[in-house]
Amino acid sequence: MWIKKLLASLALLSVLLTAPSQAADLELNGVAVYSYLTREYYLGGLYLPKRSDDPKYIRSDAINKRMQLVVRVSSWSPRRWTDIWQNNLAINNDDLDPSPQMQDALIKFTGFLRSDLKQGDQLDVLYQANGNSRVLLNGDLVLEVAGVDFFNYMVNTWIGKLPPTREFRQQILGQETTNEQFRAALLGHKAARPGLYAGWMNAEKSAAQAAARAADAEREQARQARLEQQRQQELAKSRSEDRQQEEEEEERQTRLAAEKLAKERAEQQKKQQELAVKTQAEKLAREGNQNAAKTLADEQRYYLQMLQWQIQRQVESTVAYPAWAKQFNQEGLVELDFHINRRQELSKIQVRNDSISNLLTNEVQRAANAAVSKVTLPPQLAGDSWPVSVRYQFSLKGSTQNDTAMPTTPSSLAKAGGNEELKQQDYRNNQSARILSQVQYPPGARVLKKQDKVKIEVSINAEGSVTAVREVQASKHREFNQAMQAAVKAAEPFPPLPVGLKTITFSIEHEFKL
């Protein structure tokens, strides 16, 4: 027993001696505390050969460097560890390396914990000049990756475009005075639990070896007594099936709970919409509108459904699958409830399924913000704020979205009179202005001082979809024609046509002039 302990101590000592050796001549560049949701998770320090606030120098492959993280929170769970690092890596590294080696390293790093980290635990990320990047936990080697890229992925979470805070980045870069208490805490720190990662690995290795020995024993017993072996196999199979059934039942219960919560929130949103319709109809009735209460409610419901339909179409055309979400194999249905006011601002934003990744829900919320700025609010819709829901299915297999039918016009509106020609002209004018606002002068044509005039004709169907774009007066410069086509594409999707119209066609003319 004492021999095993001696060998383990020597192995740990070897790692501790080799890891700091590359950092022996490094200088502490900056110190900062990483906080998340008001909790201080760790104290971080960046070590360099010489102090510098130049990110290019810090990311160089020709210098030794080290990131030191000392845990300050009492307990840091594996799930919270994964969430924090996956999110910070995703938002600070746009140049995703597709190599299998880097993908495996990032996935291993964000998921290597086997139990909670405790206060005093220490993580080191080191890079040897023109060599490899390494990660150590309390002195144990967790992983090693060739080159500097892995280290730079990690350091970008501190000094990238979206660091924890602006002050955190400045402190790490040494642009603010270092807190001497924090500096002393890093320089004098000793890991609280040396051998933690090695213990996890040894336990897994022991479990694997024990399983292998058990299998050998079963095979030996099979040679001696086939009937006994068959009984043991049937018993093991029964236990495995029981475990599988338990896991499937637990997964089913979790899924049902999530579906129940999503259904409850959907019902709540539906009730809010019905209440909004009722309130708006009552308001119009009080203001002297003589229509029957049911007719008013039907019309208000139609205007609200039309608003939601337009926003849903805009969201579907705006969402982009986040690259880091694909990297971490994240997919699922995002359903978002919110309110929109007359200033076309979002409020009371709520995600129905809390288990969906933040990378996906944040993208749908971004698309919703962009969508509401493009839609046309029905002027007949009463009130100042309305509940709306949108959904988007993220699928790694590329599944398409469920088609959403355009709301059916109530009979009271379909029969309503009015100056139809004026409505059509307003629609033509508004959409022409919308397209012209998207026209971009081709950079190459600007450099060559090209000028010309282009006239196109656009046809739109009842749902607001473009059915045709025809060049009435084409330019001899192809880039001007392409710029007009691109402007139409950028302005899509368009609002539905005025009630009663099946299609509308209008001309747009633009002069590219320096």
Tab-separated table of C-alpha atoms in Angstrom, residues 1-398:
chain	number	residue	atom	x	y	z
A	1	MET	CA	0.000	0.000	0.000
A	2	TRP	CA	2.780	2.485	0.920
A	3	ILE	CA	4.509	1.738	-2.393
A	4	LYS	CA	1.364	2.741	-4.332
A	5	LYS	CA	1.090	5.962	-2.334
A	6	LEU	CA	4.768	6.729	-2.984
A	7	LEU	CA	4.376	6.168	-6.725
A	8	ALA	CA	1.275	8.399	-6.831
A	9	SER	CA	3.129	11.163	-4.967
A	10	LEU	CA	6.071	10.950	-7.353
A	11	ALA	CA	3.730	11.185	-10.366
A	12	LEU	CA	2.035	14.269	-8.932
A	13	LEU	CA	5.403	15.846	-8.132
A	14	SER	CA	6.550	15.247	-11.714
A	15	VAL	CA	3.540	17.109	-13.147
A	16	LEU	CA	3.913	19.978	-10.687
A	17	LEU	CA	7.588	20.355	-11.551
A	18	THR	CA	7.074	20.336	-15.314
A	19	ALA	CA	4.001	22.630	-15.375
A	20	PRO	CA	5.398	25.657	-13.518
A	21	SER	CA	8.807	25.288	-15.135
A	22	GLN	CA	7.615	26.982	-18.283
A	23	ALA	CA	6.021	29.728	-16.141
A	24	ALA	CA	8.947	30.251	-13.764
A	25	ASP	CA	10.103	33.375	-15.597
A	26	LEU	CA	6.605	34.696	-16.292
A	27	GLU	CA	5.275	37.897	-14.767
A	28	LEU	CA	1.726	38.367	-13.461
A	29	ASN	CA	0.209	40.687	-16.090
A	30	GLY	CA	-3.197	41.291	-14.489
A	31	VAL	CA	-5.707	39.950	-11.971
A	32	ALA	CA	-9.541	40.016	-12.049
A	33	VAL	CA	-12.509	38.359	-10.345
A	34	TYR	CA	-14.983	36.506	-12.592
A	35	SER	CA	-18.583	36.922	-11.394
A	36	TYR	CA	-21.813	35.457	-12.779
A	37	LEU	CA	-25.289	36.230	-11.438
A	38	THR	CA	-23.748	38.054	-8.429
A	39	ARG	CA	-21.564	35.038	-7.472
A	40	GLU	CA	-17.769	35.300	-7.568
A	41	TYR	CA	-16.725	32.079	-9.293
A	42	TYR	CA	-12.966	32.478	-9.558
A	43	LEU	CA	-9.964	34.752	-9.295
A	44	GLY	CA	-8.109	34.809	-12.616
A	45	GLY	CA	-4.573	35.835	-13.452
A	46	LEU	CA	-2.663	36.087	-16.755
A	47	TYR	CA	1.122	35.486	-16.761
A	48	LEU	CA	3.411	36.663	-19.581
A	49	PRO	CA	7.189	36.984	-20.167
A	50	LYS	CA	6.715	40.743	-19.884
A	51	ARG	CA	3.685	42.837	-19.050
A	52	SER	CA	1.613	43.911	-22.068
A	53	ASP	CA	-1.892	45.071	-22.969
A	54	ASP	CA	-1.500	44.119	-26.636
A	55	PRO	CA	-3.883	41.214	-27.506
A	56	LYS	CA	-1.751	40.359	-30.552
A	57	TYR	CA	1.308	39.829	-28.345
A	58	ILE	CA	-0.747	37.842	-25.830
A	59	ARG	CA	-1.997	35.503	-28.588
A	60	SER	CA	1.474	35.017	-30.106
A	61	ASP	CA	2.736	31.444	-30.551
A	62	ALA	CA	6.316	32.503	-29.792
A	63	ILE	CA	5.975	33.161	-26.035
A	64	ASN	CA	5.304	31.138	-22.915
A	65	LYS	CA	2.084	32.115	-21.129
A	66	ARG	CA	-0.274	30.945	-18.436
A	67	MET	CA	-3.842	31.469	-17.218
A	68	GLN	CA	-4.408	30.775	-13.517
A	69	LEU	CA	-7.935	30.343	-12.091
A	70	VAL	CA	-8.487	29.945	-8.335
A	71	VAL	CA	-12.029	28.954	-7.339
A	72	ARG	CA	-13.689	31.371	-4.892
A	73	VAL	CA	-17.247	30.035	-4.872
A	74	SER	CA	-18.044	27.375	-2.263
A	75	SER	CA	-19.286	24.913	-4.883
A	76	TRP	CA	-19.167	24.972	-8.726
A	77	SER	CA	-21.271	22.217	-10.303
A	78	PRO	CA	-20.333	20.410	-13.545
A	79	ARG	CA	-23.515	21.652	-15.224
A	80	ARG	CA	-22.838	25.303	-14.353
A	81	TRP	CA	-19.201	24.830	-15.441
A	82	THR	CA	-20.349	23.568	-18.856
A	83	ASP	CA	-22.932	26.344	-19.320
A	84	ILE	CA	-20.504	29.167	-18.434
A	85	TRP	CA	-17.598	27.964	-20.568
A	86	GLN	CA	-19.650	26.937	-23.605
A	87	ASN	CA	-21.368	30.334	-23.653
A	88	ASN	CA	-18.155	32.357	-23.123
A	89	LEU	CA	-16.230	30.364	-25.748
A	90	ALA	CA	-19.064	30.744	-28.256
A	91	ILE	CA	-19.489	34.531	-27.977
A	92	ASN	CA	-15.747	35.330	-28.017
A	93	ASN	CA	-14.478	33.064	-30.827
A	94	ASP	CA	-15.944	33.644	-34.293
A	95	ASP	CA	-13.177	31.755	-36.131
A	96	LEU	CA	-14.366	28.288	-35.146
A	97	ASP	CA	-11.665	25.693	-35.928
A	98	PRO	CA	-13.364	22.733	-37.670
A	99	SER	CA	-10.513	20.285	-36.963
A	100	PRO	CA	-11.621	17.155	-35.074
A	101	GLN	CA	-8.704	17.567	-32.633
A	102	MET	CA	-9.824	21.059	-31.577
A	103	GLN	CA	-13.490	20.062	-31.367
A	104	ASP	CA	-12.628	17.095	-29.130
A	105	ALA	CA	-10.438	19.297	-26.915
A	106	LEU	CA	-13.160	21.952	-26.444
A	107	ILE	CA	-15.835	19.359	-25.721
A	108	LYS	CA	-13.557	17.594	-23.212
A	109	PHE	CA	-12.640	20.852	-21.472
A	110	THR	CA	-16.243	21.990	-21.075
A	111	GLY	CA	-17.309	18.595	-19.712
A	112	PHE	CA	-14.398	17.031	-17.811
A	113	LEU	CA	-15.681	17.645	-14.252
A	114	ARG	CA	-16.881	14.531	-12.440
A	115	SER	CA	-18.008	16.348	-9.283
A	116	ASP	CA	-18.270	19.906	-7.947
A	117	LEU	CA	-15.232	22.157	-7.783
A	118	LYS	CA	-14.663	23.603	-4.303
A	119	GLN	CA	-13.200	26.826	-2.970
A	120	GLY	CA	-9.398	26.711	-3.285
A	121	ASP	CA	-9.270	24.419	-6.340
A	122	GLN	CA	-6.944	25.720	-9.073
A	123	LEU	CA	-7.079	25.424	-12.856
A	124	ASP	CA	-4.056	26.297	-15.045
A	125	VAL	CA	-4.059	26.765	-18.831
A	126	LEU	CA	-0.456	26.873	-20.102
A	127	TYR	CA	1.249	27.287	-23.432
A	128	GLN	CA	4.871	26.427	-24.210
A	129	ALA	CA	6.365	28.662	-26.909
A	130	ASN	CA	6.126	26.914	-30.302
A	131	GLY	CA	4.766	23.896	-28.474
A	132	ASN	CA	1.506	22.676	-26.975
A	133	SER	CA	-1.370	24.022	-24.872
A	134	ARG	CA	-2.155	22.200	-21.612
A	135	VAL	CA	-4.852	22.260	-18.932
A	136	LEU	CA	-4.115	21.246	-15.313
A	137	LEU	CA	-6.502	20.870	-12.377
A	138	ASN	CA	-4.781	21.109	-8.993
A	139	GLY	CA	-1.590	19.956	-10.724
A	140	ASP	CA	-3.138	17.030	-12.621
A	141	LEU	CA	-2.864	17.094	-16.433
A	142	VAL	CA	-6.401	17.148	-17.860
A	143	LEU	CA	-5.640	17.543	-21.570
A	144	GLU	CA	-2.899	18.609	-23.995
A	145	VAL	CA	-3.446	20.083	-27.471
A	146	ALA	CA	-0.875	20.821	-30.163
A	147	GLY	CA	-0.282	24.478	-30.968
A	148	VAL	CA	-1.414	27.796	-29.515
A	149	ASP	CA	-4.998	27.848	-30.793
A	150	PHE	CA	-6.540	26.180	-27.736
A	151	PHE	CA	-4.859	28.639	-25.346
A	152	ASN	CA	-6.079	31.540	-27.465
A	153	TYR	CA	-9.653	30.210	-27.442
A	154	MET	CA	-9.449	30.275	-23.648
A	155	VAL	CA	-7.765	33.674	-23.254
A	156	ASN	CA	-10.298	35.213	-25.663
A	157	THR	CA	-12.989	34.598	-23.006
A	158	TRP	CA	-11.091	37.197	-20.932
A	159	ILE	CA	-9.896	39.692	-23.556
A	160	GLY	CA	-12.167	38.979	-26.547
A	161	LYS	CA	-14.949	41.121	-27.973
A	162	LEU	CA	-17.415	40.137	-25.202
A	163	PRO	CA	-15.396	39.678	-21.972
A	164	PRO	CA	-17.169	39.180	-18.597
A	165	THR	CA	-17.038	42.970	-18.094
A	166	ARG	CA	-15.052	45.883	-19.511
A	167	GLU	CA	-13.328	46.264	-16.118
A	168	PHE	CA	-12.410	42.546	-16.080
A	169	ARG	CA	-10.676	42.889	-19.480
A	170	GLN	CA	-8.817	46.044	-18.435
A	171	GLN	CA	-7.633	44.409	-15.210
A	172	ILE	CA	-6.366	41.282	-17.009
A	173	LEU	CA	-4.561	43.467	-19.566
A	174	GLY	CA	-2.964	45.429	-16.722
A	175	GLN	CA	-4.636	48.678	-17.779
A	176	GLU	CA	-5.910	49.218	-14.241
A	177	THR	CA	-4.004	49.105	-10.975
A	178	THR	CA	-3.722	45.528	-9.693
A	179	ASN	CA	-5.466	44.713	-6.418
A	180	GLU	CA	-2.492	43.715	-4.243
A	181	GLN	CA	-4.635	41.440	-2.104
A	182	PHE	CA	-5.758	39.507	-5.178
A	183	ARG	CA	-2.196	39.475	-6.550
A	184	ALA	CA	-0.872	37.981	-3.313
A	185	ALA	CA	-3.719	35.445	-3.256
A	186	LEU	CA	-2.724	34.143	-6.722
A	187	LEU	CA	1.045	34.165	-6.269
A	188	GLY	CA	0.890	32.436	-2.914
A	189	HIS	CA	-1.925	30.027	-3.658
A	190	LYS	CA	-1.569	26.267	-3.204
A	191	ALA	CA	-4.192	23.950	-4.656
A	192	ALA	CA	-6.591	22.736	-1.965
A	193	ARG	CA	-7.096	19.236	-3.345
A	194	PRO	CA	-4.084	17.930	-5.289
A	195	GLY	CA	-4.743	14.733	-7.200
A	196	LEU	CA	-8.470	15.461	-7.655
A	197	TYR	CA	-8.574	14.771	-11.405
A	198	ALA	CA	-6.217	11.798	-11.078
A	199	GLY	CA	-8.602	10.414	-8.457
A	200	TRP	CA	-11.519	10.705	-10.850
A	201	MET	CA	-9.580	8.967	-13.611
A	202	ASN	CA	-8.274	6.251	-11.276
A	203	ALA	CA	-11.791	5.600	-10.055
A	204	GLU	CA	-13.046	5.232	-13.624
A	205	LYS	CA	-10.082	3.065	-14.523
A	206	SER	CA	-10.667	0.888	-11.452
A	207	ALA	CA	-14.317	0.563	-12.340
A	208	ALA	CA	-13.395	-0.478	-15.887
A	209	GLN	CA	-10.850	-2.977	-14.608
A	210	ALA	CA	-13.355	-4.350	-12.132
A	211	ALA	CA	-15.869	-4.760	-14.930
A	212	ALA	CA	-13.262	-6.548	-17.041
A	213	ARG	CA	-12.405	-8.900	-14.168
A	214	ALA	CA	-16.064	-9.596	-13.602
A	215	ALA	CA	-16.454	-10.452	-17.284
A	216	ASP	CA	-13.473	-12.807	-17.126
A	217	ALA	CA	-14.943	-14.481	-14.075
A	218	GLU	CA	-18.263	-14.926	-15.838
A	219	ARG	CA	-16.561	-16.463	-18.865
A	220	GLU	CA	-14.620	-18.851	-16.604
A	221	GLN	CA	-17.814	-19.825	-14.822
A	222	ALA	CA	-19.418	-20.382	-18.227
A	223	ARG	CA	-16.764	-22.960	-19.107
A	224	GLN	CA	-17.382	-24.752	-15.835
A	225	ALA	CA	-21.134	-24.563	-15.748
A	226	ARG	CA	-23.052	-23.389	-18.818
A	227	LEU	CA	-26.376	-23.463	-17.049
A	228	GLU	CA	-25.089	-21.182	-14.297
A	229	GLN	CA	-23.681	-18.783	-16.873
A	230	GLN	CA	-27.040	-18.651	-18.659
A	231	ARG	CA	-28.790	-17.853	-15.383
A	232	GLN	CA	-26.296	-15.088	-14.632
A	233	GLN	CA	-26.708	-13.625	-18.119
A	234	GLU	CA	-30.497	-13.652	-17.826
A	235	LEU	CA	-30.262	-11.984	-14.422
A	236	ALA	CA	-27.849	-9.325	-15.754
A	237	LYS	CA	-30.120	-8.740	-18.749
A	238	SER	CA	-33.128	-8.342	-16.481
A	239	ARG	CA	-31.295	-5.795	-14.337
A	240	SER	CA	-30.142	-3.915	-17.426
A	241	GLU	CA	-33.682	-3.788	-18.757
A	242	ASP	CA	-34.913	-2.538	-15.385
A	243	ARG	CA	-32.298	0.210	-15.380
A	244	GLN	CA	-33.170	1.111	-18.962
A	245	GLN	CA	-36.871	1.232	-18.109
A	246	GLU	CA	-36.131	3.434	-15.111
A	247	GLU	CA	-34.025	5.781	-17.240
A	248	GLU	CA	-36.668	5.868	-19.965
A	249	GLU	CA	-39.367	6.581	-17.392
A	250	GLU	CA	-37.289	9.348	-15.833
A	251	GLU	CA	-36.663	10.833	-19.284
A	252	ARG	CA	-40.368	10.551	-20.115
A	253	GLN	CA	-41.359	12.285	-16.873
A	254	THR	CA	-38.856	15.076	-17.575
A	255	ARG	CA	-40.189	15.471	-21.095
A	256	LEU	CA	-43.805	15.478	-19.892
A	257	ALA	CA	-42.985	18.099	-17.273
A	258	ALA	CA	-41.376	20.326	-19.916
A	259	GLU	CA	-44.320	19.789	-22.290
A	260	LYS	CA	-46.778	20.564	-19.487
A	261	LEU	CA	-44.961	23.787	-18.631
A	262	ALA	CA	-44.834	24.820	-22.299
A	263	LYS	CA	-48.555	24.009	-22.661
A	264	GLU	CA	-49.425	26.037	-19.554
A	265	ARG	CA	-47.463	29.015	-20.865
A	266	ALA	CA	-49.098	28.660	-24.276
A	267	GLU	CA	-52.545	28.618	-22.627
A	268	GLN	CA	-51.566	31.645	-20.574
A	269	GLN	CA	-50.473	33.483	-23.739
A	270	LYS	CA	-53.730	32.498	-25.449
A	271	LYS	CA	-55.748	33.856	-22.524
A	272	GLN	CA	-53.739	37.078	-22.637
A	273	GLN	CA	-54.505	37.445	-26.352
A	274	GLU	CA	-58.216	36.772	-25.812
A	275	LEU	CA	-58.261	39.275	-22.947
A	276	ALA	CA	-56.518	41.843	-25.155
A	277	VAL	CA	-59.094	41.277	-27.908
A	278	LYS	CA	-61.992	41.609	-25.458
A	279	THR	CA	-60.523	44.745	-23.876
A	280	GLN	CA	-59.899	46.360	-27.255
A	281	ALA	CA	-63.418	45.562	-28.484
A	282	GLU	CA	-64.946	46.999	-25.309
A	283	LYS	CA	-62.841	50.145	-25.717
A	284	LEU	CA	-64.073	50.654	-29.278
A	285	ALA	CA	-67.651	50.095	-28.125
A	286	ARG	CA	-67.252	52.764	-25.428
A	287	GLU	CA	-65.844	55.159	-28.040
A	288	GLY	CA	-69.056	54.927	-30.062
A	289	ASN	CA	-68.397	52.176	-32.581
A	290	GLN	CA	-71.848	50.768	-33.361
A	291	ASN	CA	-70.750	47.339	-34.608
A	292	ALA	CA	-71.947	44.353	-32.626
A	293	ALA	CA	-69.670	43.192	-29.821
A	294	LYS	CA	-68.897	39.895	-31.580
A	295	THR	CA	-68.023	41.695	-34.831
A	296	LEU	CA	-65.686	44.032	-32.980
A	297	ALA	CA	-64.036	41.123	-31.188
A	298	ASP	CA	-63.614	39.199	-34.473
A	299	GLU	CA	-62.019	42.202	-36.171
A	300	GLN	CA	-59.656	42.900	-33.266
A	301	ARG	CA	-58.717	39.205	-33.140
A	302	TYR	CA	-57.940	39.332	-36.892
A	303	TYR	CA	-55.709	42.412	-36.537
A	304	LEU	CA	-53.811	40.771	-33.658
A	305	GLN	CA	-53.427	37.498	-35.582
A	306	MET	CA	-52.243	39.448	-38.641
A	307	LEU	CA	-49.610	41.234	-36.511
A	308	GLN	CA	-48.391	37.907	-35.096
A	309	TRP	CA	-48.359	36.317	-38.570
A	310	GLN	CA	-46.205	39.125	-39.980
A	311	ILE	CA	-43.725	38.941	-37.064
A	312	GLN	CA	-43.502	35.124	-37.390
A	313	ARG	CA	-42.658	35.428	-41.105
A	314	GLN	CA	-40.001	38.043	-40.399
A	315	VAL	CA	-38.463	35.889	-37.640
A	316	GLU	CA	-38.233	32.857	-39.939
A	317	SER	CA	-36.446	34.936	-42.579
A	318	THR	CA	-34.052	36.510	-40.042
A	319	VAL	CA	-32.898	33.647	-37.780
A	320	ALA	CA	-29.404	32.237	-38.400
A	321	TYR	CA	-28.308	28.957	-36.764
A	322	PRO	CA	-25.486	29.949	-34.325
A	323	ALA	CA	-22.224	28.217	-35.310
A	324	TRP	CA	-21.349	27.404	-31.691
A	325	ALA	CA	-24.792	25.862	-31.130
A	326	LYS	CA	-24.052	23.480	-34.014
A	327	GLN	CA	-20.583	22.841	-32.533
A	328	PHE	CA	-22.204	21.680	-29.280
A	329	ASN	CA	-24.960	19.707	-31.125
A	330	GLN	CA	-27.706	21.957	-29.763
A	331	GLU	CA	-31.152	21.868	-31.374
A	332	GLY	CA	-34.823	22.111	-30.428
A	333	LEU	CA	-38.020	24.176	-30.689
A	334	VAL	CA	-37.777	27.714	-29.292
A	335	GLU	CA	-41.122	29.305	-28.407
A	336	LEU	CA	-41.042	32.935	-27.307
A	337	ASP	CA	-43.856	34.978	-25.724
A	338	PHE	CA	-43.635	38.761	-25.430
A	339	HIS	CA	-45.573	42.040	-25.669
A	340	ILE	CA	-45.128	44.669	-28.385
A	341	ASN	CA	-46.186	48.306	-28.020
A	342	ARG	CA	-46.937	51.049	-30.545
A	343	ARG	CA	-43.292	52.140	-30.508
A	344	GLN	CA	-42.560	48.584	-31.701
A	345	GLU	CA	-40.612	47.707	-28.543
A	346	LEU	CA	-40.537	44.272	-26.882
A	347	SER	CA	-41.295	43.636	-23.214
A	348	LYS	CA	-42.290	40.776	-20.862
A	349	ILE	CA	-40.149	38.353	-22.878
A	350	GLN	CA	-40.538	34.727	-21.732
A	351	VAL	CA	-39.202	31.415	-23.101
A	352	ARG	CA	-41.670	28.560	-22.774
A	353	ASN	CA	-39.127	25.734	-22.514
A	354	ASP	CA	-36.327	26.670	-20.076
A	355	SER	CA	-34.274	23.610	-21.049
A	356	ILE	CA	-33.459	24.998	-24.524
A	357	SER	CA	-29.893	26.346	-24.946
A	358	ASN	CA	-29.315	30.073	-24.373
A	359	LEU	CA	-27.463	30.243	-27.703
A	360	LEU	CA	-30.688	29.267	-29.505
A	361	THR	CA	-33.145	31.330	-27.430
A	362	ASN	CA	-30.918	34.420	-27.687
A	363	GLU	CA	-30.856	34.089	-31.503
A	364	VAL	CA	-34.673	33.922	-31.693
A	365	GLN	CA	-34.944	36.932	-29.372
A	366	ARG	CA	-32.500	38.838	-31.608
A	367	ALA	CA	-34.561	37.935	-34.662
A	368	ALA	CA	-37.784	38.997	-32.903
A	369	ASN	CA	-36.306	42.420	-32.096
A	370	ALA	CA	-35.295	42.812	-35.742
A	371	ALA	CA	-38.685	41.554	-36.970
A	372	VAL	CA	-40.869	43.994	-35.020
A	373	SER	CA	-38.956	46.934	-36.501
A	374	LYS	CA	-39.976	45.840	-40.017
A	375	VAL	CA	-43.677	45.012	-39.575
A	376	THR	CA	-46.504	47.456	-40.110
A	377	LEU	CA	-48.763	47.776	-37.068
A	378	PRO	CA	-52.456	47.570	-38.048
A	379	PRO	CA	-53.740	51.107	-37.327
A	380	GLN	CA	-57.173	49.671	-36.468
A	381	LEU	CA	-55.748	47.602	-33.594
A	382	ALA	CA	-56.909	49.178	-30.340
A	383	GLY	CA	-54.765	49.487	-27.235
A	384	ASP	CA	-51.116	50.331	-26.635
A	385	SER	CA	-49.596	46.870	-26.083
A	386	TRP	CA	-50.374	43.362	-27.363
A	387	PRO	CA	-49.229	39.803	-26.515
A	388	VAL	CA	-47.458	37.952	-29.366
A	389	SER	CA	-45.833	34.514	-29.725
A	390	VAL	CA	-43.204	33.266	-32.188
A	391	ARG	CA	-41.540	29.896	-32.698
A	392	TYR	CA	-38.515	28.526	-34.532
A	393	GLN	CA	-37.376	24.917	-34.956
A	394	PHE	CA	-33.582	24.504	-34.878
A	395	SER	CA	-32.665	21.155	-36.443
A	396	LEU	CA	-29.184	19.792	-37.114
A	397	LYS	CA	-30.750	17.765	-39.949
A	398	GLY	CA	-32.080	20.936	-41.562
